[in-house]
GROMACS .gro file of C-alpha atoms in nm:
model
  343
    1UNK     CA    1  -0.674  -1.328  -2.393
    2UNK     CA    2  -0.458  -1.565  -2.496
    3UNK     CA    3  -0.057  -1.662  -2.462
    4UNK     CA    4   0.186  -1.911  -2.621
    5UNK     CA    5   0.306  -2.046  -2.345
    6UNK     CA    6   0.418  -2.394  -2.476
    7UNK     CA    7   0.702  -2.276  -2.684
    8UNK     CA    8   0.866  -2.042  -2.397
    9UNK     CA    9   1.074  -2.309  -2.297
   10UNK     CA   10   1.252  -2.334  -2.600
   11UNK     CA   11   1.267  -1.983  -2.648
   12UNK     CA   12   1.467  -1.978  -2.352
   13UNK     CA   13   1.666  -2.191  -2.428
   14UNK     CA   14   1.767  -2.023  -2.697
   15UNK     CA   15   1.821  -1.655  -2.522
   16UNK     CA   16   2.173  -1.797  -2.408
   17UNK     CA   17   2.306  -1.869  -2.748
   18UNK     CA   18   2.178  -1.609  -2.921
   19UNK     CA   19   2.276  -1.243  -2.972
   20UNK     CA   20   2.105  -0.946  -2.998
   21UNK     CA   21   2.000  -0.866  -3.389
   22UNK     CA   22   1.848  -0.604  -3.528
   23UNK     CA   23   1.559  -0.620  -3.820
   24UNK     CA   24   1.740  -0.547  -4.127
   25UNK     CA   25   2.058  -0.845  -4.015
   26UNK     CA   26   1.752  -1.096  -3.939
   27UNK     CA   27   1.580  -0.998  -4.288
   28UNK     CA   28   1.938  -1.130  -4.433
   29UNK     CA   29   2.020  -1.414  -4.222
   30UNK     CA   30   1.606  -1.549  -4.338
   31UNK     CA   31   1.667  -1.498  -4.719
   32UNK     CA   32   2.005  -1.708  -4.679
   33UNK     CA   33   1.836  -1.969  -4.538
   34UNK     CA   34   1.607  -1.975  -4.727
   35UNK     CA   35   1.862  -2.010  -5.049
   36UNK     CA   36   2.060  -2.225  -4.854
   37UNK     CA   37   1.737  -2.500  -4.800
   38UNK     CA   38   1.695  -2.443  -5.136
   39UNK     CA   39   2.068  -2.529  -5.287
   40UNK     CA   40   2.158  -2.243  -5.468
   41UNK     CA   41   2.466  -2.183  -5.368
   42UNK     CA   42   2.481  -1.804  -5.295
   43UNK     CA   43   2.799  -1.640  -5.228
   44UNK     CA   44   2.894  -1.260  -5.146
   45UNK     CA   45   2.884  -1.145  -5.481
   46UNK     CA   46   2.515  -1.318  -5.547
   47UNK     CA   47   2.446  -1.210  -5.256
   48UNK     CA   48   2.516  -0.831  -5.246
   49UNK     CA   49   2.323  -0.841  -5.561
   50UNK     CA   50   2.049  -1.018  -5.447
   51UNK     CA   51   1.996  -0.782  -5.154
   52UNK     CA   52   1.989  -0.506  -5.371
   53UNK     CA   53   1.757  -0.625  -5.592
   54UNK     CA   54   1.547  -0.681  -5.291
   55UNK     CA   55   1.605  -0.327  -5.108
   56UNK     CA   56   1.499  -0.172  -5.452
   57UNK     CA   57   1.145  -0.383  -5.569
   58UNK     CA   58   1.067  -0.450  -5.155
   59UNK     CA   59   1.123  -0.124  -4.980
   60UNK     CA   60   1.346  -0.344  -4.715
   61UNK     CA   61   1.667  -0.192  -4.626
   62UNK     CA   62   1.906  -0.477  -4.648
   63UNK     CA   63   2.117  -0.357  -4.905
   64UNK     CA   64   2.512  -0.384  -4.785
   65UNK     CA   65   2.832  -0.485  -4.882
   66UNK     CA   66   3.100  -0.814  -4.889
   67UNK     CA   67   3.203  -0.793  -4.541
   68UNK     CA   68   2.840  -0.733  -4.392
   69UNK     CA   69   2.740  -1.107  -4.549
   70UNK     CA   70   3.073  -1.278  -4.456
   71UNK     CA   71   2.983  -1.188  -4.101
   72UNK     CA   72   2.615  -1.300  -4.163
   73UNK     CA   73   2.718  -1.633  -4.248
   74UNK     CA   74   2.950  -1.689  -3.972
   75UNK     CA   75   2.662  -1.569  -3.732
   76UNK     CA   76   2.465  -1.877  -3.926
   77UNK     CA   77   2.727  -2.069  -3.799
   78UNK     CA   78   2.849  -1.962  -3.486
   79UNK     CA   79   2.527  -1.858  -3.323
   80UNK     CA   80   2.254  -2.057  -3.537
   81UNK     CA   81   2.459  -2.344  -3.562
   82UNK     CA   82   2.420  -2.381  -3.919
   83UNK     CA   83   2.597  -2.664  -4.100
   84UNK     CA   84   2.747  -2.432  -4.329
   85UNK     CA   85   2.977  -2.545  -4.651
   86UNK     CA   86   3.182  -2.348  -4.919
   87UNK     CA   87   3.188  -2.533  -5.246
   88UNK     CA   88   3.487  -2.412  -5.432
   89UNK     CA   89   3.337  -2.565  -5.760
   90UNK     CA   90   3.036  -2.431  -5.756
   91UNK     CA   91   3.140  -2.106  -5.616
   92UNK     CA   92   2.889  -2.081  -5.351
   93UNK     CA   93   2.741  -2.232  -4.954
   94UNK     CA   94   2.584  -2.506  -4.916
   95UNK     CA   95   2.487  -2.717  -4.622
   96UNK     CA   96   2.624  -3.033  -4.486
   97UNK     CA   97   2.301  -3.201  -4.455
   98UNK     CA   98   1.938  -3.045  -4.464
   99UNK     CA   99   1.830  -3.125  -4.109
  100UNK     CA  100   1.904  -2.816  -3.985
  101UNK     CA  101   1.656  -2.542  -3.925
  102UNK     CA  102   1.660  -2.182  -3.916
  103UNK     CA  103   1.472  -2.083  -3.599
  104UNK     CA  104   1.408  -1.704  -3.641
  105UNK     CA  105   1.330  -1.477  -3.372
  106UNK     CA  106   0.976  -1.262  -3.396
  107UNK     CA  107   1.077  -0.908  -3.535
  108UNK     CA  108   0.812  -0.651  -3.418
  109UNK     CA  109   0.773  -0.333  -3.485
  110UNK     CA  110   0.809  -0.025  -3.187
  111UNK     CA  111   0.415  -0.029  -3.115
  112UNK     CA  112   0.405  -0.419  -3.135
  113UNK     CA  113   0.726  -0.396  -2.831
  114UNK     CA  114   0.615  -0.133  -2.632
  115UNK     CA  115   0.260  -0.346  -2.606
  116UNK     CA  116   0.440  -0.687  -2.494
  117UNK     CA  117   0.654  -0.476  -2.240
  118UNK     CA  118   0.354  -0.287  -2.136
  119UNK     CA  119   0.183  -0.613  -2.072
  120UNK     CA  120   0.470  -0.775  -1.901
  121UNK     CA  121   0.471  -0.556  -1.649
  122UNK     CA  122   0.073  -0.536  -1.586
  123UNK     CA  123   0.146  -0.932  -1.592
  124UNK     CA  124   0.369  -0.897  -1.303
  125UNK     CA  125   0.108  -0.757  -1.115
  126UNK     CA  126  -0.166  -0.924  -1.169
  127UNK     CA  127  -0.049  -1.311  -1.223
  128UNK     CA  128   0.037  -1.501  -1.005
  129UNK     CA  129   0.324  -1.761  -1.067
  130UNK     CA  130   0.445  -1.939  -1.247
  131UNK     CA  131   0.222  -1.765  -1.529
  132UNK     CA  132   0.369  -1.433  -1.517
  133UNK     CA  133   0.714  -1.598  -1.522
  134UNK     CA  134   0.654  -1.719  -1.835
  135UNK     CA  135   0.500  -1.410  -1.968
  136UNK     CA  136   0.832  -1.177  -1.829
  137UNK     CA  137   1.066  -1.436  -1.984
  138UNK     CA  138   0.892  -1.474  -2.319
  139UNK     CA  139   0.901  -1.040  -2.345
  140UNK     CA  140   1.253  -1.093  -2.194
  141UNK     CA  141   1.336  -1.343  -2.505
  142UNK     CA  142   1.135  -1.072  -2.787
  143UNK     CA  143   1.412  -0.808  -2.615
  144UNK     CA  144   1.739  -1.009  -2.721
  145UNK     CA  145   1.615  -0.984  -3.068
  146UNK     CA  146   1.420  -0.632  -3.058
  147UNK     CA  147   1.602  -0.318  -2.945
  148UNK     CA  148   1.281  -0.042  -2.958
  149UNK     CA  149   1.414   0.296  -2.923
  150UNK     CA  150   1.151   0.366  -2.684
  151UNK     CA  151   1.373   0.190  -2.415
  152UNK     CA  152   1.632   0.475  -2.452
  153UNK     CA  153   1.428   0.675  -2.232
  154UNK     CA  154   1.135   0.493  -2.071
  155UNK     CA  155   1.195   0.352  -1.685
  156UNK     CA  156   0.988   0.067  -1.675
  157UNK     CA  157   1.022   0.062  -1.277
  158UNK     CA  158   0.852   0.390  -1.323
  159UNK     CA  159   0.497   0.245  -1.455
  160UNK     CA  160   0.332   0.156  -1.169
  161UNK     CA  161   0.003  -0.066  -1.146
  162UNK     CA  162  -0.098  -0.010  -0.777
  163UNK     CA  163  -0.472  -0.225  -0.772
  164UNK     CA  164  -0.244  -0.565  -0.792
  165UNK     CA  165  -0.279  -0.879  -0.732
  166UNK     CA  166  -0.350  -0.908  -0.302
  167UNK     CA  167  -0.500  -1.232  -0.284
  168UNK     CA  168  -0.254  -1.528  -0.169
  169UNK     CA  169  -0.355  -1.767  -0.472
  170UNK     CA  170  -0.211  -2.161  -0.439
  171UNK     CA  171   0.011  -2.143  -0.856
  172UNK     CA  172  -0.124  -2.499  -0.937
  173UNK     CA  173  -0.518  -2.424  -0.861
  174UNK     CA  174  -0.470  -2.131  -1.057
  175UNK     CA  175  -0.283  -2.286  -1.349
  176UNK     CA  176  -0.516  -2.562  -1.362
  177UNK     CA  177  -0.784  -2.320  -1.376
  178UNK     CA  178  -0.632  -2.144  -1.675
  179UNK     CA  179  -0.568  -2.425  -1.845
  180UNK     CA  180  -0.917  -2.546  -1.801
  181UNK     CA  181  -1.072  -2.204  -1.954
  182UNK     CA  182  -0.751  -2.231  -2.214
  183UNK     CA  183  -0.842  -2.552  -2.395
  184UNK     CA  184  -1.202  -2.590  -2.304
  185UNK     CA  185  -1.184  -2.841  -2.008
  186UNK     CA  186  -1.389  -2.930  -1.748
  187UNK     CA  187  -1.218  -2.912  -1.378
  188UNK     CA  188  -1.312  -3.066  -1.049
  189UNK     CA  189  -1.254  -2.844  -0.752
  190UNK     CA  190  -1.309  -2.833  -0.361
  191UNK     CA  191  -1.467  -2.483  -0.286
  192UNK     CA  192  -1.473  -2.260   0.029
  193UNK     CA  193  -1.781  -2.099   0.080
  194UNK     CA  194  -1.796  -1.758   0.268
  195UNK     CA  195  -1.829  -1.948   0.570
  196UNK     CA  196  -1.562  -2.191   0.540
  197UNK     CA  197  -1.782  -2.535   0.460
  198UNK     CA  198  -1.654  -2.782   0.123
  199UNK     CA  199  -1.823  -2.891  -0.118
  200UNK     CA  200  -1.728  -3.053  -0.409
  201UNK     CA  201  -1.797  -2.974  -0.758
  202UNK     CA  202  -1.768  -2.993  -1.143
  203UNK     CA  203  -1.738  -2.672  -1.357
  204UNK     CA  204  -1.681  -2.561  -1.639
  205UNK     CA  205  -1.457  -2.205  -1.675
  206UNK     CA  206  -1.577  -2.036  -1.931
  207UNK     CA  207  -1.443  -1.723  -1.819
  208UNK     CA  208  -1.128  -1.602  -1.650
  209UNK     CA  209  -1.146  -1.226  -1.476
  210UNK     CA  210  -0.961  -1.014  -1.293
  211UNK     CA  211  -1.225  -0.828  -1.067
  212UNK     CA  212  -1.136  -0.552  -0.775
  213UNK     CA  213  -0.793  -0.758  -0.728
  214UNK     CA  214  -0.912  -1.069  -0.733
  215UNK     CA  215  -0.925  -1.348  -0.974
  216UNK     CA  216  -1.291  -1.521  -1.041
  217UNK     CA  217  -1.414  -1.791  -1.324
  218UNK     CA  218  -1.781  -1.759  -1.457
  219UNK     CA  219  -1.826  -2.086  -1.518
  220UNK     CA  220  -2.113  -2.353  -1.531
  221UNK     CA  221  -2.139  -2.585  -1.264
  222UNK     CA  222  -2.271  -2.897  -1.253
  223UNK     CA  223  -2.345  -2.895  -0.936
  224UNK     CA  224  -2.571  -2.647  -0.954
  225UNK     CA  225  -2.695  -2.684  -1.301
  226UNK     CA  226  -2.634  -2.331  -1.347
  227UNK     CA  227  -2.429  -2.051  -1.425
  228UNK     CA  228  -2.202  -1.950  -1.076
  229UNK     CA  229  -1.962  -1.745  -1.009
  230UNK     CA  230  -1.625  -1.888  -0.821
  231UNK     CA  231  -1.387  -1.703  -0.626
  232UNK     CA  232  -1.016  -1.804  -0.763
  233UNK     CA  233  -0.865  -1.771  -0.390
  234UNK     CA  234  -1.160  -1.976  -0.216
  235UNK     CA  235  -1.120  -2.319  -0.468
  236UNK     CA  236  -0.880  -2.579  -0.237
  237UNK     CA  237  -0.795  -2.823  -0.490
  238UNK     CA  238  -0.838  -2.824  -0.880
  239UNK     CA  239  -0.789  -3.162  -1.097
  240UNK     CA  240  -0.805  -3.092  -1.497
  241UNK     CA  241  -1.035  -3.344  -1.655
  242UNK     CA  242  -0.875  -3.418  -1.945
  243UNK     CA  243  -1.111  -3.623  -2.098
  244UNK     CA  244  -1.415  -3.365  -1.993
  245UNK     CA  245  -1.453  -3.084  -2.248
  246UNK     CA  246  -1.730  -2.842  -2.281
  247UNK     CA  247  -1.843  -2.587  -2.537
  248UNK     CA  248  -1.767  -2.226  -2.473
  249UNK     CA  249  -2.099  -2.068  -2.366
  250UNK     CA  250  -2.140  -1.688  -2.554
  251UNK     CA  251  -2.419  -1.614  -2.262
  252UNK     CA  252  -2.208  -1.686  -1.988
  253UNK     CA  253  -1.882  -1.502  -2.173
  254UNK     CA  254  -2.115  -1.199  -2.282
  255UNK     CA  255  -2.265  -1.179  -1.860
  256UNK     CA  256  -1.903  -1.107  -1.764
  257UNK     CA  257  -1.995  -0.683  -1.703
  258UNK     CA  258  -1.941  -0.422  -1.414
  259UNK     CA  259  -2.295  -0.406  -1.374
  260UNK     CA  260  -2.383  -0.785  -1.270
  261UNK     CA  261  -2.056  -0.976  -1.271
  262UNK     CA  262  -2.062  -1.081  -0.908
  263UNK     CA  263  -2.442  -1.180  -0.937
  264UNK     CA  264  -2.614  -0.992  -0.608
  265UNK     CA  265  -2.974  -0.918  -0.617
  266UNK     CA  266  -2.995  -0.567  -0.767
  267UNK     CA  267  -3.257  -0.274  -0.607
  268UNK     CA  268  -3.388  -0.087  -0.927
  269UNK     CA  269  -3.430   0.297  -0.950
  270UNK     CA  270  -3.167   0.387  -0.677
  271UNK     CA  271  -3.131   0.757  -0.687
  272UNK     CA  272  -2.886   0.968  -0.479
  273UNK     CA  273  -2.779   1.320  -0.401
  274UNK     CA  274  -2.383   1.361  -0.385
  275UNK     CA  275  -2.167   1.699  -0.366
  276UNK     CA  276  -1.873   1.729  -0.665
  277UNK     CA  277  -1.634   1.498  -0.442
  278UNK     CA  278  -1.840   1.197  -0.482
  279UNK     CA  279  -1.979   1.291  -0.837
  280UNK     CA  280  -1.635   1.293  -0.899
  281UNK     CA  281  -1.546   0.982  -0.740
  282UNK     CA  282  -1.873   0.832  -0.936
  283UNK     CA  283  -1.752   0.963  -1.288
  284UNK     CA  284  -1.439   0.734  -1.277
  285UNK     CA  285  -1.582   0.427  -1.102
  286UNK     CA  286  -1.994   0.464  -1.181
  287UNK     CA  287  -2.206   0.212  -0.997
  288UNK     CA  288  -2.363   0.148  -1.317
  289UNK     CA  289  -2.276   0.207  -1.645
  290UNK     CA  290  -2.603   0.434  -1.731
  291UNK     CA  291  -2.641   0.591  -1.439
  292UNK     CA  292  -2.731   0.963  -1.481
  293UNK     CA  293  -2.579   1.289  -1.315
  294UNK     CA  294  -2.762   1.573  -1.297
  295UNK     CA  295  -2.638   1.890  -1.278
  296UNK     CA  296  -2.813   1.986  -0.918
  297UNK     CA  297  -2.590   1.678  -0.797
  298UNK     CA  298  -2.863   1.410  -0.811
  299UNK     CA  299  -2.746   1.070  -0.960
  300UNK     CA  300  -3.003   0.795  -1.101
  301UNK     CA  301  -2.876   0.445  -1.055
  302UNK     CA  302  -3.098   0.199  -1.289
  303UNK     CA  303  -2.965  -0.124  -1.077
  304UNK     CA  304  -2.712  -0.192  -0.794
  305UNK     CA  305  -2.681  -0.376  -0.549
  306UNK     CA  306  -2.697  -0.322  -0.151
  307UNK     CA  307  -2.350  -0.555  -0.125
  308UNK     CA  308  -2.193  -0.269  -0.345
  309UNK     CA  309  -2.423   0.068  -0.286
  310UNK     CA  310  -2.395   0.079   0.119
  311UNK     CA  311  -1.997   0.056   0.091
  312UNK     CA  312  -2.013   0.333  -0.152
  313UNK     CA  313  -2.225   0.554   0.051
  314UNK     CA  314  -2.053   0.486   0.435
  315UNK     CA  315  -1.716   0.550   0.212
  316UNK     CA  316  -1.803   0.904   0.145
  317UNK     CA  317  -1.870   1.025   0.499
  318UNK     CA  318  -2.167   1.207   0.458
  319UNK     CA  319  -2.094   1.337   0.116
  320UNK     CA  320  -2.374   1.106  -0.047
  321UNK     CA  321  -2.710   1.074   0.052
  322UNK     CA  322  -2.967   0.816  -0.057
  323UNK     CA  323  -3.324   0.961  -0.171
  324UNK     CA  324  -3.484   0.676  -0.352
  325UNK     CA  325  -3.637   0.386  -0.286
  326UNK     CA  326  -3.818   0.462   0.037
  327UNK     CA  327  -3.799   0.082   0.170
  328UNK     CA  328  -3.403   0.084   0.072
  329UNK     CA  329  -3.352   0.412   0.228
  330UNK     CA  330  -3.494   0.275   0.602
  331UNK     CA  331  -3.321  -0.032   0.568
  332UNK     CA  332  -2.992   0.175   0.554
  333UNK     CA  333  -3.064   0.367   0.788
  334UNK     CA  334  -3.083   0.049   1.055
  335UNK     CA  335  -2.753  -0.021   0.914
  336UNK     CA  336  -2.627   0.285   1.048
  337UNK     CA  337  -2.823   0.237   1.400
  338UNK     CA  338  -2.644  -0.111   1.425
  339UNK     CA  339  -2.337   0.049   1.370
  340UNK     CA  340  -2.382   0.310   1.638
  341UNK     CA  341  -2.481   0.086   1.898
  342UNK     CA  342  -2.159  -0.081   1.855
  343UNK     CA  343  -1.980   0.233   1.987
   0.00000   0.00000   0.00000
């Protein structure tokens, strides 16, 4: 994923001075421009013409009348602050002085909004600040200038994303973060382990991933000398080295998968029995992408492991039982014993 986030400043900006327009007015207000930069002097009459000429050979519809372009030139004006001339001798605009730029608004199509308001709000949810902020405001800039008909009806409030963003993450750790995996720079951070203790390290992000709430970086770390994962919410401090770039590694990006992402030892050839509750439950969120389910209920598992298999199994309350391996099958079964003593 990627997002143009250095030119949402300006784009905001501009949402104050600039009114809603639809397609067919910005497809006009371009081609004036565009004979404006190039002194030709157009006027109405040229104009009208030229539009027509245009709605016939390019299947645009911009064809219209006198008073639709006097308007569109006093919108250049008005709203685009264009430096905008009539020269009675030659019969046509011109401008002032040629320092002025047209700065057009994007003009999508109804899929092209519906997927950068769809994403705005999943955004909301799942970014922390001030990233999301700048994602909501550049969608909130697209709107001025798009008016999808899908909005007519849809209730954005209404799409929900309920597995959100929970943990508390400090906005510059994570920014620095994503700008280290954005432009392919090495970051020095202080990291939590589970237990609490520092250490300091080099890394480089090569991933960035949103993982059962939670935001994580695959990256390498020198350190380590190795591939490790890091837990976005556990990383202190962050410093961008700017002057510390890296190579984006396909391994590491291509490891990022349900199956192994977290990197716990994995138990081969698990195999369970489960009634249709839990095959159900294991049919949207499998504990490995091949398992197998049999149609007398068993399930083959070629890999998982115990951090993510025993959780699974005490979750269903008796509704899945393991079979296979023997040796993993005892060990949780003094899980369970601990747990019963305790009560």
């Amino acid at each position: 994923m990627s997002f143009r986030v250095t030119a949402i400043n300006f784009f905001i900006f501009l949402r104050g001075f600039i009114m809603p327009i639809q397609k067919a007015q910005m497809h006009r207000l371009m081609r004036i421009a565009a004979l404006l930069k190039e002194n030709r002097y157009p006027n109405s009459e040229t104009l009208v013409r030229e539009f027509r000429r245009i709605a016939l050979e390019e299947e645009l519809e911009i064809d219209c009348g006198k008073k639709t372009i006097l308007r569109d030139m006093k919108l250049l004006e008005n709203e685009f602050h264009c430096p905008l001339a009539f020269d009675r001798v030659r019969n046509g605009y011109y401008l002032k002085h040629h320092g002025w730029d047209f700065i057009a608004p994007a003009l999508l199509d109804e899929n092209e909004m519906l997927a950068a308001v769809i994403g705005a709000r999943i955004a909301e949810e799942i970014f922390p600040s001030p990233l999301k902020n700048k994602i909501r405001n550049a969608v909130d800039y697209l709107l001025q200038h798009n008016n999808p008909d899908f909005l007519d009806a849809a209730n954005m409030e209404s799409l929900s994303i309920l597995s959100g963003l929970y943990a508390d993450l400090e906005p510059k750790i994570f920014m620095t973060i994503f700008q280290g995996w954005q432009s392919n720079h090495c970051v020095k951070i202080s990291y939590a382990d589970w237990q609490g203790e520092l250490t300091e390290r080099i890394i480089e992000p090569h991933t960035l991933v949103f993982y059962n709430n939670s935001w994580y970086t695959k990256a390498f770390c020198h350190l380590k000398h190795q591939p490790r994962t890091f837990a976005l919410r556990r990383i202190k401090q962050a410093k961008l080295l700017e002057h510390d770039d890296f190579e984006p590694d396909k391994q590491i990006i291509s490891s990022v998968n349900p199956d192994d992402f977290l990197g716990f030892e994995k138990v081969e050839n698990v195999k369970l029995h489960a009634c249709n509750y839990t095959l159900d439950r294991l049919k949207s969120s499998p504990l490995h992408t091949h398992q197998i389910i049999h149609d007398d209920g068993t399930v083959e598992i070629p890999a998982v492991a115990k951090e993510v298999l025993f959780p699974f199994i005490l979750s269903q309350e008796g509704n899945a039982k393991l079979l296979e391996p023997a040796g993993l099958k005892a060990e949780f079964k003094a899980v369970l014993q601990k747990m019963l003593s305790a009560y």
